[in-house]
Amino acid sequence: MRWRRLKEWKVYVKQNLADPQIKVTDIQERINQGDSHIADRIMRFGEGLRGSRQFWNARRWELSDMIKQIGSQGLVFFTFSAADLHWPELHNLMPSSGNHAEGETVARRNHQNIIDNPHIAVWFFSKRFEIFFNDVLKHQWGLEN
């Protein structure tokens, strides 16, 4: 990610700073002298870098705005992620589950299964979530679809 940030920084400088001779030290000096405008522009540009602090701050403010609009009464917020490399049931469904190269690790084979068969992984995660939602969350929290 550091390499990507560096590339994005160079793109920002080329697109937004008119002086072709401007140096990083010049930008740092402007910021040190209190030119918050340039710092704000740089920070705003960083929102497009997935995984950066600016990206996650922007998502946090979006979520906060959504909660303000719909209200927080009875609001429950869940995030779900797939442990797709660690589900033997998923990898048993893969066409290549029995065929693997000599010396290939299970982790590498599972990773390759996901790359080669994303449609199976998506279907499996969807079904697994559907069962979890219907059999656990609905009953535990009295949820509706």
PDB file of C-alpha atoms in Angstrom:
ATOM      1  CA  MET A   1       0.000   0.000   0.000  1.00  0.00           C
ATOM      2  CA  ARG A   2       2.918   2.359   0.653  1.00  0.00           C
ATOM      3  CA  TRP A   3       3.946   2.144  -3.020  1.00  0.00           C
ATOM      4  CA  ARG A   4       0.402   2.928  -4.117  1.00  0.00           C
ATOM      5  CA  ARG A   5       0.249   5.934  -1.785  1.00  0.00           C
ATOM      6  CA  LEU A   6       3.506   7.236  -3.214  1.00  0.00           C
ATOM      7  CA  LYS A   7       2.153   6.877  -6.761  1.00  0.00           C
ATOM      8  CA  GLU A   8      -1.109   8.583  -5.772  1.00  0.00           C
ATOM      9  CA  TRP A   9       0.860  11.420  -4.144  1.00  0.00           C
ATOM     10  CA  LYS A  10       2.773  11.978  -7.392  1.00  0.00           C
ATOM     11  CA  VAL A  11      -0.502  11.998  -9.329  1.00  0.00           C
ATOM     12  CA  TYR A  12      -1.924  14.536  -6.877  1.00  0.00           C
ATOM     13  CA  VAL A  13       1.059  16.838  -7.247  1.00  0.00           C
ATOM     14  CA  LYS A  14       0.930  16.644 -11.053  1.00  0.00           C
ATOM     15  CA  GLN A  15      -2.832  17.242 -11.217  1.00  0.00           C
ATOM     16  CA  ASN A  16      -3.268  19.876  -8.535  1.00  0.00           C
ATOM     17  CA  LEU A  17      -0.164  21.967  -8.162  1.00  0.00           C
ATOM     18  CA  ALA A  18       0.410  24.306 -11.083  1.00  0.00           C
ATOM     19  CA  ASP A  19       4.130  24.931 -10.524  1.00  0.00           C
ATOM     20  CA  PRO A  20       6.083  22.126 -12.246  1.00  0.00           C
ATOM     21  CA  GLN A  21       9.161  22.941 -10.134  1.00  0.00           C
ATOM     22  CA  ILE A  22       7.485  22.523  -6.730  1.00  0.00           C
ATOM     23  CA  LYS A  23       9.342  20.210  -4.369  1.00  0.00           C
ATOM     24  CA  VAL A  24       8.209  18.178  -1.369  1.00  0.00           C
ATOM     25  CA  THR A  25      10.166  20.556   0.874  1.00  0.00           C
ATOM     26  CA  ASP A  26       8.171  23.473  -0.585  1.00  0.00           C
ATOM     27  CA  ILE A  27       4.910  21.704   0.264  1.00  0.00           C
ATOM     28  CA  GLN A  28       6.151  20.899   3.772  1.00  0.00           C
ATOM     29  CA  GLU A  29       7.167  24.535   4.242  1.00  0.00           C
ATOM     30  CA  ARG A  30       3.717  25.751   3.163  1.00  0.00           C
ATOM     31  CA  ILE A  31       2.094  23.398   5.660  1.00  0.00           C
ATOM     32  CA  ASN A  32       4.493  24.476   8.440  1.00  0.00           C
ATOM     33  CA  GLN A  33       3.669  28.123   7.705  1.00  0.00           C
ATOM     34  CA  GLY A  34       0.001  27.384   8.341  1.00  0.00           C
ATOM     35  CA  ASP A  35      -1.262  26.880   4.785  1.00  0.00           C
ATOM     36  CA  SER A  36      -4.010  24.465   5.784  1.00  0.00           C
ATOM     37  CA  HIS A  37      -5.595  24.686   2.340  1.00  0.00           C
ATOM     38  CA  ILE A  38      -2.922  22.530   0.711  1.00  0.00           C
ATOM     39  CA  ALA A  39      -2.956  20.027   3.591  1.00  0.00           C
ATOM     40  CA  ASP A  40      -6.750  19.752   3.351  1.00  0.00           C
ATOM     41  CA  ARG A  41      -6.534  19.123  -0.407  1.00  0.00           C
ATOM     42  CA  ILE A  42      -3.927  16.401   0.109  1.00  0.00           C
ATOM     43  CA  MET A  43      -5.989  14.756   2.859  1.00  0.00           C
ATOM     44  CA  ARG A  44      -9.141  14.868   0.690  1.00  0.00           C
ATOM     45  CA  PHE A  45      -7.235  13.293  -2.193  1.00  0.00           C
ATOM     46  CA  GLY A  46      -6.232  10.402   0.116  1.00  0.00           C
ATOM     47  CA  GLU A  47      -9.875   9.378   0.589  1.00  0.00           C
ATOM     48  CA  GLY A  48      -9.651   7.442  -2.656  1.00  0.00           C
ATOM     49  CA  LEU A  49      -6.846   5.234  -1.336  1.00  0.00           C
ATOM     50  CA  ARG A  50      -8.640   2.157  -0.037  1.00  0.00           C
ATOM     51  CA  GLY A  51      -7.278   1.232   3.373  1.00  0.00           C
ATOM     52  CA  SER A  52      -5.772   4.634   4.165  1.00  0.00           C
ATOM     53  CA  ARG A  53      -6.734   6.581   7.279  1.00  0.00           C
ATOM     54  CA  GLN A  54      -8.515   9.149   5.106  1.00  0.00           C
ATOM     55  CA  PHE A  55     -10.493   6.390   3.367  1.00  0.00           C
ATOM     56  CA  TRP A  56     -11.730   4.909   6.660  1.00  0.00           C
ATOM     57  CA  ASN A  57     -12.471   8.333   8.146  1.00  0.00           C
ATOM     58  CA  ALA A  58     -14.633   9.115   5.119  1.00  0.00           C
ATOM     59  CA  ARG A  59     -16.510   5.810   5.548  1.00  0.00           C
ATOM     60  CA  ARG A  60     -16.968   6.554   9.261  1.00  0.00           C
ATOM     61  CA  TRP A  61     -18.546   9.928   8.488  1.00  0.00           C
ATOM     62  CA  GLU A  62     -20.783   8.351   5.813  1.00  0.00           C
ATOM     63  CA  LEU A  63     -22.013   5.795   8.349  1.00  0.00           C
ATOM     64  CA  SER A  64     -22.556   8.515  10.941  1.00  0.00           C
ATOM     65  CA  ASP A  65     -24.624  10.511   8.434  1.00  0.00           C
ATOM     66  CA  MET A  66     -26.720   7.433   7.585  1.00  0.00           C
ATOM     67  CA  ILE A  67     -27.459   6.839  11.265  1.00  0.00           C
ATOM     68  CA  LYS A  68     -28.495  10.491  11.676  1.00  0.00           C
ATOM     69  CA  GLN A  69     -30.863  10.191   8.701  1.00  0.00           C
ATOM     70  CA  ILE A  70     -32.562   6.924   9.652  1.00  0.00           C
ATOM     71  CA  GLY A  71     -32.273   7.309  13.430  1.00  0.00           C
ATOM     72  CA  SER A  72     -30.567   5.017  15.874  1.00  0.00           C
ATOM     73  CA  GLN A  73     -33.657   3.620  17.595  1.00  0.00           C
ATOM     74  CA  GLY A  74     -33.391  -0.159  17.385  1.00  0.00           C
ATOM     75  CA  LEU A  75     -30.425   0.056  15.009  1.00  0.00           C
ATOM     76  CA  VAL A  76     -28.041  -2.883  15.024  1.00  0.00           C
ATOM     77  CA  PHE A  77     -24.974  -2.783  12.789  1.00  0.00           C
ATOM     78  CA  PHE A  78     -23.242  -6.028  11.771  1.00  0.00           C
ATOM     79  CA  THR A  79     -20.286  -6.632   9.515  1.00  0.00           C
ATOM     80  CA  PHE A  80     -19.587 -10.077   8.135  1.00  0.00           C
ATOM     81  CA  SER A  81     -16.503 -11.465   6.499  1.00  0.00           C
ATOM     82  CA  ALA A  82     -15.697 -14.835   5.024  1.00  0.00           C
ATOM     83  CA  ALA A  83     -12.998 -17.132   6.369  1.00  0.00           C
ATOM     84  CA  ASP A  84     -13.032 -18.685   2.920  1.00  0.00           C
ATOM     85  CA  LEU A  85      -9.529 -20.126   3.138  1.00  0.00           C
ATOM     86  CA  HIS A  86     -10.423 -22.029   6.305  1.00  0.00           C
ATOM     87  CA  TRP A  87     -13.715 -23.704   5.386  1.00  0.00           C
ATOM     88  CA  PRO A  88     -13.076 -27.366   4.453  1.00  0.00           C
ATOM     89  CA  GLU A  89     -16.739 -27.687   3.413  1.00  0.00           C
ATOM     90  CA  LEU A  90     -16.211 -24.972   0.788  1.00  0.00           C
ATOM     91  CA  HIS A  91     -13.043 -26.498  -0.608  1.00  0.00           C
ATOM     92  CA  ASN A  92     -14.649 -29.934  -0.809  1.00  0.00           C
ATOM     93  CA  LEU A  93     -17.057 -28.378  -3.331  1.00  0.00           C
ATOM     94  CA  MET A  94     -14.261 -27.166  -5.573  1.00  0.00           C
ATOM     95  CA  PRO A  95     -13.610 -29.062  -8.822  1.00  0.00           C
ATOM     96  CA  SER A  96      -9.902 -29.286  -8.021  1.00  0.00           C
ATOM     97  CA  SER A  97     -10.354 -30.450  -4.406  1.00  0.00           C
ATOM     98  CA  GLY A  98      -8.883 -33.878  -5.137  1.00  0.00           C
ATOM     99  CA  ASN A  99      -6.260 -32.764  -7.682  1.00  0.00           C
ATOM    100  CA  HIS A 100      -3.232 -30.953  -6.374  1.00  0.00           C
ATOM    101  CA  ALA A 101       0.411 -30.653  -7.282  1.00  0.00           C
ATOM    102  CA  GLU A 102       3.150 -32.481  -5.413  1.00  0.00           C
ATOM    103  CA  GLY A 103       4.291 -30.495  -2.377  1.00  0.00           C
ATOM    104  CA  GLU A 104       1.502 -27.928  -2.691  1.00  0.00           C
ATOM    105  CA  THR A 105       0.351 -26.652   0.688  1.00  0.00           C
ATOM    106  CA  VAL A 106      -3.285 -26.731   1.715  1.00  0.00           C
ATOM    107  CA  ALA A 107      -3.288 -22.954   2.129  1.00  0.00           C
ATOM    108  CA  ARG A 108      -1.959 -22.418  -1.405  1.00  0.00           C
ATOM    109  CA  ARG A 109      -4.457 -24.907  -2.848  1.00  0.00           C
ATOM    110  CA  ASN A 110      -7.345 -23.263  -0.995  1.00  0.00           C
ATOM    111  CA  HIS A 111      -6.245 -19.836  -2.214  1.00  0.00           C
ATOM    112  CA  GLN A 112      -6.051 -21.079  -5.787  1.00  0.00           C
ATOM    113  CA  ASN A 113      -9.510 -22.665  -5.436  1.00  0.00           C
ATOM    114  CA  ILE A 114     -10.979 -19.266  -4.533  1.00  0.00           C
ATOM    115  CA  ILE A 115      -9.213 -17.577  -7.457  1.00  0.00           C
ATOM    116  CA  ASP A 116     -10.290 -20.252  -9.955  1.00  0.00           C
ATOM    117  CA  ASN A 117     -13.879 -20.640  -8.674  1.00  0.00           C
ATOM    118  CA  PRO A 118     -15.142 -17.340  -7.246  1.00  0.00           C
ATOM    119  CA  HIS A 119     -18.728 -18.232  -8.194  1.00  0.00           C
ATOM    120  CA  ILE A 120     -18.627 -21.262  -5.867  1.00  0.00           C
ATOM    121  CA  ALA A 121     -17.141 -19.198  -3.031  1.00  0.00           C
ATOM    122  CA  VAL A 122     -19.799 -16.488  -3.420  1.00  0.00           C
ATOM    123  CA  TRP A 123     -22.606 -19.059  -3.516  1.00  0.00           C
ATOM    124  CA  PHE A 124     -21.230 -20.832  -0.426  1.00  0.00           C
ATOM    125  CA  PHE A 125     -20.848 -17.590   1.561  1.00  0.00           C
ATOM    126  CA  SER A 126     -24.334 -16.476   0.532  1.00  0.00           C
ATOM    127  CA  LYS A 127     -25.885 -19.793   1.626  1.00  0.00           C
ATOM    128  CA  ARG A 128     -23.878 -19.839   4.857  1.00  0.00           C
ATOM    129  CA  PHE A 129     -25.006 -16.294   5.693  1.00  0.00           C
ATOM    130  CA  GLU A 130     -28.625 -17.071   4.786  1.00  0.00           C
ATOM    131  CA  ILE A 131     -28.664 -20.052   7.172  1.00  0.00           C
ATOM    132  CA  PHE A 132     -26.968 -18.010   9.922  1.00  0.00           C
ATOM    133  CA  PHE A 133     -29.450 -15.168   9.448  1.00  0.00           C
ATOM    134  CA  ASN A 134     -32.536 -17.385   9.438  1.00  0.00           C
ATOM    135  CA  ASP A 135     -31.522 -19.855  12.144  1.00  0.00           C
ATOM    136  CA  VAL A 136     -29.600 -17.621  14.538  1.00  0.00           C
ATOM    137  CA  LEU A 137     -30.066 -13.870  14.076  1.00  0.00           C
ATOM    138  CA  LYS A 138     -33.805 -13.900  13.387  1.00  0.00           C
ATOM    139  CA  HIS A 139     -34.526 -15.983  16.468  1.00  0.00           C
ATOM    140  CA  GLN A 140     -31.991 -14.288  18.763  1.00  0.00           C
ATOM    141  CA  TRP A 141     -32.846 -10.694  17.831  1.00  0.00           C
ATOM    142  CA  GLY A 142     -36.363 -11.035  16.431  1.00  0.00           C
ATOM    143  CA  LEU A 143     -35.233  -9.692  13.049  1.00  0.00           C
ATOM    144  CA  GLU A 144     -37.213  -9.465   9.840  1.00  0.00           C
ATOM    145  CA  ASN A 145     -36.060  -9.536   6.220  1.00  0.00           C
TER     146      ASN A 145
END
